[in-house]
Coordinates of C-alpha atoms in Angstrom, one line a residue:
X285 CA -29.4 21.0 23.2
X286 CA -29.7 18.9 20.0
X287 CA -32.4 16.2 19.8
X288 CA -30.7 14.2 17.0
X289 CA -27.1 13.8 15.9
X290 CA -25.7 12.1 12.8
X291 CA -22.4 10.3 13.3
X292 CA -20.4 10.5 10.1
X293 CA -18.2 7.5 10.8
X294 CA -18.1 3.8 11.5
X295 CA -16.7 1.2 13.8
X296 CA -15.5 1.9 17.4
X297 CA -15.8 5.7 17.4
X298 CA -19.3 5.6 16.0
X299 CA -20.4 3.2 18.7
X300 CA -18.7 5.4 21.3
X301 CA -20.4 8.6 20.1
X302 CA -23.8 6.9 20.1
X303 CA -23.2 5.9 23.7
X304 CA -22.7 9.5 24.8
X305 CA -25.7 10.6 22.7
X306 CA -27.9 8.1 24.6
X307 CA -26.6 9.3 27.9
X308 CA -27.6 12.8 27.0
X309 CA -31.0 11.8 25.8
X310 CA -30.1 12.5 22.1
X311 CA -31.1 10.3 19.2
X312 CA -28.2 9.0 17.1
X313 CA -28.2 8.5 13.3
X314 CA -25.6 6.1 11.9
X315 CA -24.4 6.1 8.3
X316 CA -23.0 3.0 6.6
X317 CA -21.7 1.6 3.3
X318 CA -23.5 -1.3 1.9
X319 CA -20.6 -3.5 3.0
X320 CA -21.2 -2.3 6.6
X321 CA -24.9 -2.9 6.7
X322 CA -24.7 -5.5 9.5
X323 CA -22.0 -3.7 11.5
X324 CA -22.3 -3.0 15.3
X325 CA -22.3 0.8 14.8
X326 CA -25.5 0.4 12.7
X327 CA -27.1 -1.8 15.3
X328 CA -26.5 0.4 18.3
X329 CA -27.8 3.7 16.6
X330 CA -31.4 4.8 16.8
X331 CA -31.6 5.3 13.0
X332 CA -29.3 4.3 10.2
X333 CA -28.9 5.6 6.6
X334 CA -27.3 3.6 3.8
X335 CA -24.7 5.7 1.9
X336 CA -24.4 3.1 -0.9
X337 CA -21.9 0.8 -2.5
X338 CA -18.3 1.2 -3.5
X339 CA -15.1 2.3 -1.7
X340 CA -15.0 4.8 1.1
X341 CA -14.7 7.7 -1.4
X342 CA -18.2 6.9 -2.5
X343 CA -19.8 6.8 0.9
X344 CA -17.9 7.6 4.1
X345 CA -16.0 10.3 2.3
X346 CA -18.9 11.5 0.1
X347 CA -19.8 14.9 1.6
X348 CA -23.1 15.5 -0.4
X349 CA -24.4 12.1 0.6
X350 CA -23.7 12.6 4.2
X351 CA -25.2 16.0 4.3
X352 CA -28.3 14.7 2.6
X353 CA -28.5 11.9 5.1
X354 CA -28.4 14.3 8.0
X355 CA -31.1 16.6 6.5
X356 CA -33.4 13.7 5.5
X357 CA -33.1 12.1 9.0
X358 CA -33.8 15.4 10.8
X359 CA -30.5 15.6 12.5
X360 CA -29.4 19.1 13.7
X361 CA -25.7 18.3 14.1
X362 CA -23.0 16.0 12.7
X363 CA -20.2 14.4 14.8
X364 CA -17.3 13.4 12.5
X365 CA -15.5 11.0 14.9
X366 CA -11.8 10.5 13.9
X367 CA -10.4 9.7 10.5
X368 CA -12.5 10.0 7.3
X369 CA -13.8 13.6 7.1
X370 CA -13.1 14.6 10.7
X371 CA -10.3 17.0 9.7
X372 CA -11.7 18.1 6.3
X373 CA -12.4 21.9 6.2
X374 CA -14.7 21.5 3.2
X375 CA -16.9 19.1 5.2
X376 CA -17.1 21.5 8.1
X377 CA -18.1 24.3 5.7
X378 CA -20.7 22.1 3.9
X379 CA -22.3 21.2 7.3
X380 CA -22.6 24.8 8.2
X381 CA -23.9 25.8 4.8
X382 CA -26.7 23.2 5.2
X383 CA -27.8 24.9 8.4
X384 CA -26.4 22.1 10.6
X385 CA -23.9 22.2 13.4
X386 CA -20.5 20.6 13.0
X387 CA -19.4 19.1 16.3
X388 CA -15.8 20.3 16.0
X389 CA -13.8 23.4 15.3
X390 CA -14.4 25.8 12.4
X391 CA -13.2 25.2 8.9
X392 CA -10.6 27.9 9.4
X393 CA -9.2 26.2 12.5
X394 CA -9.2 22.8 10.7
X395 CA -7.4 24.1 7.6
X396 CA -4.9 26.1 9.7
X397 CA -4.1 23.6 12.4
X398 CA -5.1 20.4 10.6
X399 CA -2.8 21.4 7.8
X400 CA 0.6 20.5 9.2
X401 CA 2.5 23.1 7.2
X402 CA 0.2 26.0 8.2
X403 CA 0.2 24.8 11.8
X404 CA 4.0 25.2 12.0
X405 CA 3.6 28.8 11.0
X406 CA 1.1 29.3 13.9
X407 CA 3.6 27.7 16.3
X408 CA 6.3 30.1 15.2
X409 CA 3.9 33.0 15.7
X410 CA 3.0 32.0 19.3
X411 CA 6.6 31.0 20.2
X412 CA 6.1 27.2 20.5
X413 CA 9.4 25.3 19.9
X414 CA 9.7 23.4 16.6
X415 CA 11.9 20.6 15.3
X416 CA 13.7 21.5 12.1
X417 CA 11.4 21.0 9.1
X418 CA 10.7 22.1 5.5
X419 CA 9.5 25.6 4.9
X420 CA 6.3 24.2 3.3
X421 CA 5.0 21.3 1.3
X422 CA 7.5 19.5 -0.8
X423 CA 7.0 18.3 -4.4
X424 CA 9.6 15.8 -5.1
X425 CA 12.2 13.3 -3.7
X426 CA 14.9 15.8 -4.6
X427 CA 13.6 18.1 -1.9
X428 CA 14.0 15.2 0.6
X429 CA 17.6 14.7 -0.5
X430 CA 18.3 18.4 -0.2
X431 CA 16.8 18.6 3.3
X432 CA 18.7 15.5 4.4
X433 CA 22.0 17.0 3.1
X434 CA 21.3 20.1 5.2
X435 CA 19.9 18.6 8.4
X436 CA 21.1 15.0 8.4
X437 CA 19.2 11.7 8.5
X438 CA 16.8 10.2 9.5
X439 CA 14.1 12.5 8.0
X440 CA 10.4 12.1 8.3
X441 CA 8.1 12.7 5.4
X442 CA 4.5 13.4 6.6
X443 CA 1.1 14.0 5.2
X444 CA -0.1 17.5 5.7
X445 CA -3.8 16.7 5.7
X446 CA -4.1 13.8 8.2
X447 CA -2.6 11.6 10.9
X448 CA -2.8 8.1 12.2
X449 CA 0.5 7.2 10.6
X450 CA -0.9 7.3 7.1
X451 CA 1.3 9.1 4.6
X452 CA 4.3 9.0 6.9
X453 CA 7.7 7.5 6.1
X454 CA 11.0 7.5 7.9
X455 CA 13.9 8.0 5.5
X456 CA 17.3 6.9 6.7
X457 CA 19.4 7.9 3.6
X458 CA 19.2 9.6 0.2
X459 CA 18.8 6.2 -1.4
X460 CA 15.5 5.7 0.3
X461 CA 14.1 9.1 -0.7
X462 CA 12.2 8.4 -3.9
X463 CA 10.4 5.2 -2.8
X464 CA 9.5 6.7 0.6
X465 CA 8.3 10.0 -1.0
X466 CA 6.2 8.2 -3.5
X467 CA 4.7 5.9 -0.9
X468 CA 3.8 8.7 1.4
X469 CA 2.1 10.7 -1.3
X470 CA 0.1 7.6 -2.5
X471 CA -1.0 6.7 1.1
X472 CA -1.9 10.3 2.0
X473 CA -4.0 10.6 -1.2
X474 CA -5.8 7.3 -0.5
X475 CA -6.5 8.1 3.1
X476 CA -7.3 11.8 3.0
X477 CA -7.8 12.8 -0.6
X478 CA -4.8 15.1 -0.4
X479 CA -1.3 14.0 -1.3
X480 CA 0.5 17.1 0.1
X481 CA 3.5 16.1 2.3
X482 CA 6.3 18.0 4.2
X483 CA 9.5 17.1 6.1
X484 CA 10.7 17.1 9.6
X485 CA 14.0 16.1 11.2
X486 CA 13.5 12.8 12.9
X487 CA 14.4 12.9 16.6
X488 CA 15.9 9.5 17.5
X489 CA 15.7 9.5 21.3
X490 CA 12.4 11.3 21.8
X491 CA 9.0 10.4 23.3
X492 CA 5.7 11.3 21.8
X493 CA 3.6 13.3 24.3
X494 CA 0.3 15.0 23.5
X495 CA -1.9 17.5 25.3
X496 CA -5.7 17.5 25.3
X497 CA -7.1 20.9 24.8
X498 CA -10.7 22.1 25.0
X499 CA -12.3 25.4 24.1
X500 CA -15.9 26.8 24.0
X501 CA -17.6 29.7 22.2
X502 CA -17.4 31.8 25.4
X503 CA -13.6 32.4 25.2
X504 CA -12.6 29.6 27.6
X505 CA -9.6 27.4 26.6
X506 CA -8.1 24.8 28.9
X507 CA -5.8 21.9 28.7
X508 CA -7.0 18.6 30.3
X509 CA -3.8 16.7 31.1
X510 CA -1.4 14.9 28.7
X511 CA -0.8 11.4 27.3
X512 CA 2.2 9.4 26.2
X513 CA 1.9 7.7 22.9
X514 CA 5.5 6.7 22.2
X515 CA 4.9 3.0 21.7
X516 CA 4.3 2.9 18.0
X517 CA 4.9 0.7 15.0
X518 CA 5.0 2.2 11.5
X519 CA 4.1 5.5 13.1
X520 CA 0.9 4.1 14.4
X521 CA 0.2 4.1 18.2
X522 CA -0.3 0.8 20.0
X523 CA -0.2 1.7 23.7
X524 CA -1.2 5.1 25.2
X525 CA -1.3 6.3 28.7
X526 CA -2.3 9.3 30.9
X527 CA -0.7 11.1 32.5
X528 CA 2.5 10.9 30.5
X529 CA 4.9 9.3 33.0
X530 CA 8.2 10.7 34.2
X531 CA 7.7 14.4 33.2
X532 CA 8.7 17.3 35.4
X533 CA 5.9 19.6 36.6
X534 CA 7.6 22.5 34.8
X535 CA 7.8 20.6 31.4
X536 CA 4.2 19.4 31.8
X537 CA 2.9 23.0 32.5
X538 CA 5.0 24.5 29.6
X539 CA 3.5 22.1 27.1
X540 CA 0.0 22.6 28.4
X541 CA 0.3 26.4 28.2
X542 CA 1.8 26.1 24.7
X543 CA -1.1 24.1 23.5
X544 CA -3.6 26.6 24.9
X545 CA -1.7 29.5 23.1
X546 CA -2.0 27.6 19.8
X547 CA -5.7 27.0 20.3
X548 CA -6.4 30.6 21.2
X549 CA -4.5 31.9 18.2
X550 CA -6.8 30.2 15.7
X551 CA -10.1 30.7 17.6
X552 CA -10.4 27.0 18.3
X553 CA -13.7 25.5 19.6
X554 CA -14.2 22.0 20.8
X555 CA -11.7 19.1 21.5
X556 CA -8.3 19.1 20.0
X557 CA -4.9 17.5 20.7
X558 CA -1.5 19.2 20.4
X559 CA 1.3 16.7 19.9
X560 CA 4.9 17.2 20.9
X561 CA 8.2 15.4 20.7
X562 CA 9.9 15.4 24.1
X563 CA 13.7 14.9 24.5
X564 CA 15.1 15.4 28.0
X565 CA 13.6 18.7 29.3
X566 CA 12.9 20.1 25.8
X567 CA 9.8 19.8 23.7
X568 CA 9.0 20.4 20.1
X569 CA 5.6 21.0 18.4
X570 CA 4.7 18.2 16.1
X571 CA 1.1 18.8 14.9
X572 CA -2.4 19.4 16.1
X573 CA -5.2 17.0 15.5
X574 CA -8.4 19.0 15.2
X575 CA -10.7 16.2 16.4
X576 CA -11.2 13.7 19.2
X577 CA -8.3 11.2 19.5
X578 CA -8.5 7.4 19.4
X579 CA -6.8 7.4 22.8
X580 CA -9.2 9.9 24.5
X581 CA -10.5 7.2 27.0
X582 CA -7.3 7.4 29.1
X583 CA -7.9 11.1 29.7
X584 CA -11.5 10.4 30.5
X585 CA -10.5 7.7 33.1
X586 CA -8.1 9.9 35.0
X587 CA -10.1 13.1 34.9
X588 CA -13.6 11.8 35.4
X589 CA -15.1 13.4 32.2
X590 CA -16.9 12.3 29.1
X591 CA -15.0 14.1 26.4
X592 CA -17.6 13.2 23.7
X593 CA -20.4 14.6 25.8
X594 CA -18.3 17.7 26.4
X595 CA -17.9 18.1 22.6
X596 CA -21.6 17.9 22.1
X597 CA -22.4 20.4 24.9
X598 CA -19.8 22.9 23.5
X599 CA -21.1 22.6 20.0
X600 CA -24.6 23.3 21.3
X601 CA -23.3 26.6 22.7
X602 CA -22.8 25.7 26.4
X603 CA -19.8 26.7 28.5
X604 CA -17.1 24.2 29.3
X605 CA -17.8 22.2 32.4
X606 CA -14.0 21.9 32.6
X607 CA -12.9 25.4 33.6
X608 CA -9.8 24.5 35.6
X609 CA -6.8 22.5 34.5
X610 CA -7.8 19.3 36.1
X611 CA -5.2 17.3 37.9
X612 CA -5.2 13.6 37.0
X613 CA -6.3 11.1 39.6
X614 CA -4.2 8.0 39.3
X615 CA -3.1 6.6 35.9
X616 CA -4.8 5.0 32.9
X617 CA -3.3 2.9 30.0
X618 CA -4.9 1.8 26.8
X619 CA -4.0 -1.0 24.4
X620 CA -5.3 -0.9 20.8
X621 CA -6.6 -4.3 19.8
X622 CA -6.3 -4.5 16.0
X623 CA -7.0 -7.3 13.6
X624 CA -3.3 -7.7 12.7
X625 CA -0.8 -10.6 12.6
X626 CA 2.2 -9.5 14.7
X627 CA 4.4 -12.2 13.4
X628 CA 8.1 -11.1 13.3
X629 CA 6.9 -7.6 14.2
X630 CA 5.3 -7.0 10.8
X631 CA 1.8 -6.2 12.1
X632 CA 0.1 -7.3 8.9
X633 CA -3.7 -6.5 8.6
X634 CA -5.7 -9.7 9.0
X635 CA -9.4 -9.1 8.2
X636 CA -11.9 -11.8 8.7
X637 CA -14.8 -13.0 10.9
X638 CA -14.7 -12.5 14.6
X639 CA -16.2 -15.7 15.8
X640 CA -16.0 -14.9 19.5
X641 CA -15.3 -11.6 21.3
X642 CA -15.6 -11.6 25.1
X643 CA -14.4 -8.5 26.9
X644 CA -12.9 -8.8 30.4
X645 CA -14.7 -7.3 33.4
X646 CA -13.2 -6.1 36.6
X647 CA -12.2 -3.1 38.6
X648 CA -10.6 -0.4 36.5
X649 CA -11.2 -2.1 33.2
X650 CA -13.1 -0.7 30.1
X651 CA -13.4 -2.1 26.6
X652 CA -14.5 0.2 23.8
X653 CA -15.3 -2.0 20.8
X654 CA -16.6 -1.7 17.2
X655 CA -17.4 -5.4 17.0
X656 CA -19.2 -8.2 18.7
X657 CA -19.1 -11.9 18.3
X658 CA -20.2 -12.9 14.8
X659 CA -19.1 -9.6 13.1
X660 CA -16.6 -9.4 10.4
X661 CA -13.5 -7.1 10.2
X662 CA -13.6 -5.9 6.6
X663 CA -10.5 -5.4 4.5
X664 CA -12.0 -2.1 3.3
X665 CA -11.3 -0.1 6.4
X666 CA -8.9 0.2 9.3
X667 CA -8.1 -2.8 11.5
X668 CA -9.1 -1.5 14.9
X669 CA -11.4 -4.0 16.7
X670 CA -11.5 -2.1 20.1
X671 CA -9.5 -0.6 22.9
X672 CA -8.8 -2.1 26.3
X673 CA -8.3 0.6 28.9
X674 CA -7.2 0.0 32.5
X675 CA -6.9 2.5 35.3
X676 CA -5.6 2.5 38.9
X677 CA -4.3 4.7 41.7
X678 CA -0.9 4.6 40.1
X679 CA 0.9 3.5 36.9
X680 CA 2.0 0.1 38.3
X681 CA -1.5 -0.8 39.2
X682 CA -2.9 0.3 35.9
X683 CA -0.3 -1.9 34.0
X684 CA -1.1 -4.9 36.2
X685 CA -4.8 -4.5 35.5
X686 CA -4.1 -4.1 31.8
X687 CA -2.1 -7.3 31.7
X688 CA -4.9 -9.1 33.6
X689 CA -7.5 -7.8 31.1
X690 CA -5.4 -8.9 28.2
X691 CA -5.1 -12.3 29.6
X692 CA -8.9 -12.6 29.9
X693 CA -9.7 -10.8 26.6
X694 CA -11.1 -13.5 24.3
X695 CA -11.0 -13.0 20.6
X696 CA -11.3 -15.9 18.1
X697 CA -11.3 -15.9 14.4
X698 CA -8.7 -13.3 13.6
X699 CA -5.2 -12.7 14.9
X700 CA -4.9 -9.6 17.0
X701 CA -2.3 -7.3 18.5
X702 CA -3.3 -8.4 22.1
X703 CA -0.2 -10.7 22.4
X704 CA 2.0 -7.9 21.4
X705 CA 0.4 -5.6 23.9
X706 CA 1.1 -8.1 26.6
X707 CA 4.8 -8.3 25.6
X708 CA 5.0 -4.5 25.7
X709 CA 3.2 -3.9 29.0
X710 CA 5.3 -6.6 30.8
X711 CA 8.6 -5.4 29.3
X712 CA 11.0 -4.0 31.9
X713 CA 11.9 -1.1 29.6
X714 CA 8.3 -0.1 29.4
X715 CA 7.6 -0.5 33.0
X716 CA 10.8 1.5 34.0
X717 CA 10.3 4.3 31.4
X718 CA 13.3 3.3 29.2
X719 CA 11.5 3.8 25.8
X720 CA 11.2 6.3 22.9
X721 CA 9.3 6.3 19.7
X722 CA 11.9 4.0 18.1
X723 CA 11.9 1.5 21.0
X724 CA 9.2 -0.8 19.9
X725 CA 10.5 -1.4 16.4
X726 CA 14.2 -1.6 17.4
X727 CA 14.1 -3.4 20.8
X728 CA 11.1 -5.6 21.2
X729 CA 11.0 -9.2 19.9
X730 CA 7.5 -10.4 18.7
X731 CA 8.5 -13.8 17.6
X732 CA 7.0 -15.6 20.6
X733 CA 3.3 -15.0 19.8
X734 CA 3.7 -15.9 16.2
X735 CA 1.5 -18.6 14.8
X736 CA 3.7 -21.0 12.9
X737 CA 1.7 -20.9 9.7
X738 CA -1.4 -19.6 8.0
X739 CA -3.3 -20.9 5.0
X740 CA -5.6 -19.1 2.6
X741 CA -8.7 -21.2 2.0
X742 CA -11.5 -20.5 -0.4
X743 CA -14.9 -21.6 0.6
X744 CA -18.0 -20.8 -1.4
X745 CA -16.2 -18.0 -3.3
X746 CA -14.9 -16.3 -0.1
X747 CA -11.3 -16.5 1.1
X748 CA -10.5 -17.2 4.8
X749 CA -7.2 -17.0 6.7
X750 CA -6.8 -20.2 8.7
X751 CA -4.0 -20.3 11.4
X752 CA -2.2 -23.6 11.7
X753 CA -0.5 -24.5 14.9
X754 CA 1.1 -28.0 14.5
X755 CA 4.4 -26.9 16.0
X756 CA 2.7 -25.9 19.3
X757 CA 1.1 -29.3 19.7
X758 CA -2.7 -29.3 19.7
X759 CA -3.2 -25.9 21.2
X760 CA -4.7 -22.9 19.4
X761 CA -1.9 -20.6 20.4
X762 CA -1.0 -18.6 23.5
X763 CA -4.0 -18.0 25.8
X764 CA -6.8 -16.0 24.5
X765 CA -4.8 -13.3 22.7
X766 CA -6.4 -13.8 19.3
X767 CA -4.7 -16.9 17.8
X768 CA -7.5 -19.4 17.6
X769 CA -9.4 -20.9 20.5
X770 CA -8.5 -20.3 24.2
X771 CA -6.2 -22.9 25.6
X772 CA -5.6 -24.5 28.9
X773 CA -2.3 -23.8 30.7
X774 CA -1.3 -27.4 30.1
X775 CA -1.5 -26.9 26.3
X776 CA 0.9 -23.9 26.3
X777 CA 4.6 -24.4 26.1
X778 CA 6.1 -24.4 29.6
X779 CA 9.3 -22.7 28.4
X780 CA 8.8 -19.5 26.4
X781 CA 12.4 -19.7 25.0
X782 CA 11.7 -23.2 23.8
X783 CA 8.5 -21.9 22.1
X784 CA 10.4 -19.2 20.4
X785 CA 12.9 -21.7 19.2
X786 CA 10.2 -23.9 17.8
X787 CA 8.7 -20.9 16.1
X788 CA 11.9 -20.0 14.4
X789 CA 12.6 -23.6 13.4
X790 CA 9.2 -23.8 11.8
X791 CA 9.8 -20.5 10.0
X792 CA 13.2 -21.8 8.8
X793 CA 11.5 -25.0 7.5
X794 CA 8.9 -22.9 5.6
X795 CA 11.6 -20.8 4.0
X796 CA 13.8 -23.8 3.2
X797 CA 11.0 -25.6 1.3
X798 CA 9.6 -22.5 -0.4
X799 CA 8.7 -23.2 -4.0
X800 CA 9.1 -19.5 -4.9
X801 CA 5.3 -18.9 -5.1
X802 CA 4.4 -15.3 -4.2
X803 CA 0.7 -14.7 -3.3
X804 CA -1.3 -11.9 -1.9
X805 CA -1.3 -12.4 1.9
X806 CA -4.6 -10.6 2.3
X807 CA -7.4 -8.9 0.3
X808 CA -6.2 -5.6 -1.0
X809 CA -5.1 -3.4 -3.9
X810 CA -1.7 -3.5 -5.7
X811 CA -0.2 0.0 -5.5
X812 CA 3.3 -0.8 -6.7
X813 CA 5.0 -3.4 -8.8
X814 CA 8.8 -3.4 -8.5
X815 CA 9.7 -6.3 -10.8
X816 CA 9.1 -7.6 -14.3
X817 CA 9.5 -11.1 -15.8
X818 CA 13.0 -12.4 -16.0
X819 CA 14.4 -10.0 -13.4
X820 CA 16.9 -11.3 -10.8
X821 CA 16.0 -10.8 -7.2
X822 CA 17.5 -11.5 -3.8
X823 CA 15.6 -13.0 -0.9
X824 CA 13.8 -10.2 0.9
X825 CA 13.6 -7.8 -2.0
X826 CA 10.2 -6.0 -2.1
X827 CA 8.4 -7.3 -5.2
X828 CA 4.9 -5.7 -4.7
X829 CA 3.2 -3.3 -2.4
X830 CA -0.4 -4.1 -1.4
X831 CA -2.7 -1.6 0.2
X832 CA -5.1 -3.1 2.7
X833 CA -7.1 -1.6 5.6
X834 CA -5.5 1.9 4.9
X835 CA -2.0 0.5 5.2
X836 CA 0.7 -0.3 2.6
X837 CA 2.2 -3.8 3.0
X838 CA 5.4 -4.9 1.2
X839 CA 5.4 -8.3 -0.3
X840 CA 9.0 -9.7 -0.3
X841 CA 10.7 -12.4 -2.3
X842 CA 10.8 -15.7 -0.3
X843 CA 14.0 -16.8 -2.0
X844 CA 16.7 -15.6 -4.4
X845 CA 16.1 -16.3 -8.1
X846 CA 14.4 -15.2 -11.3
X847 CA 11.0 -13.6 -11.5
X848 CA 8.4 -15.5 -13.6
X849 CA 5.2 -14.1 -15.1
X850 CA 3.8 -11.1 -13.2
X851 CA 0.1 -11.7 -12.9
X852 CA -1.0 -8.5 -11.1
X853 CA -0.8 -4.9 -12.0
X854 CA -1.1 -1.5 -10.3
X855 CA -4.7 -0.8 -9.3
X856 CA -5.9 -4.4 -9.3
X857 CA -8.0 -5.4 -6.3
X858 CA -7.1 -9.0 -5.3
X859 CA -8.5 -11.7 -3.0
X860 CA -6.2 -13.2 -0.4
X861 CA -4.2 -16.0 -1.9
X862 CA -4.1 -14.6 -5.4
X863 CA -0.9 -15.7 -7.3
X864 CA 1.3 -12.7 -8.1
X865 CA 4.4 -14.4 -9.5
X866 CA 6.7 -17.3 -9.0
X867 CA 10.4 -17.2 -8.5
X868 CA 12.7 -19.9 -9.8
X869 CA 16.2 -20.5 -8.8
X870 CA 18.3 -21.5 -5.9
X871 CA 16.6 -20.9 -2.5
X872 CA 18.6 -18.7 -0.1
X873 CA 20.2 -20.4 2.8

């Protein structure tokens, strides 16, 4: 067994891996960018190494620096977590070349199954069903239009080198092809250093179900249950649960056996997740994530295993402790708590200081976090603050416990997705299994938890986002879901419908009095400019695209009129509140 492991990641997953290392009696080594020097994952590790200044490409994605940190610290192995270099075959090769152990599959398995195009070829070889897709990577929007003409719309363009919704766009018509293709390539390049994309026919009434697989170096390959991850926005998961509810035993077994065949075919070792789209009693291979998943805790809760510890033991050469296809005990459900403003369903990244973070305690509750009170969610990285997981003897109990936990989760300083998670978990469609991957964006109204306004304030050279709640009376928002201070029941509106009405009225007043000023809503980098001075625009036209926290965010015209001076260009990094342009003309009704 290893005595010291370097964790090549940050945030919640780095904290999580360090916890399992401690339980196994292994020292943990954290790495961090200069901006992350005070972060929780640095504080909880036994040792920490500074990878230097600059963007992630110069530290968390810098393979030579990470290898050097591992060697200098005396670590024998490297755990990549999820994201960053976790599915990078060159990283796995470099780790091995340095005489260290990569806690994950081989470079061959990563490049084959982590590359979505190559993975489809493996699926064909082992007779796993596939949704219609391109024969390989595509190089232009013209390929999108040709595929759409043959197979129909909507079409999904997807990054070959990664997941997490980055580099993925739904295309509903040929008119959207160019912008969507360009955006997917840009986002994939920024997130994974690889802009290769491919196409799939988008299934409009399907659920997203994934199977946890595990393999060791002794020839053992098993599947450890399944998870439903259908509740998504912008192709990023918000709620996950295990086992996937409502599946027949035959369908569940067929997917599990298919996942095992895929893993065996490429000589897989370690933890992996095979993702499927499920429609009625049919399933289609989507992709394989050659790493631990964000949502792995729901599998741990219902199977009584520590999947991170199992990864470490397998990497050290031990046999799987999971040698039978474990049957889940009860049900578990997870809500991702991101620093995002869910107003109008936009889920805009909202970095800033976390003034207070108090996790709920109680039977069947667990909170995996990358932050504590006083920490800051940086705009440089993803927006995940933590994950609230609830389990129970059945799905109904797990949902009730999740809702109770969300009510008692206290986060102040930044808006979070907790209010959205409450709306989802209490929605009749969700509770009665009437949902698909399109359900959240098409059917759920997020207007209720919206703060009525936000202001960008500069103090001492730093920009802060300050929520303003005048239309809710004196309260700081709804409960403790992340919009300001916790409130007493008497402060909250008694009638949710009336609250929604006031919110919409406040929004209408803001729009009606707009002076046409367009500002950066958050710190980020301009990746697209769609307008030039003197151009006529309609209300809602996308003027700029700003990349922040690994997500692209459209900035729309607040009114119809004529574009004035454009003060930002592609590649510029801007503070929140920076003026981009001003529109003059008649405001839209």
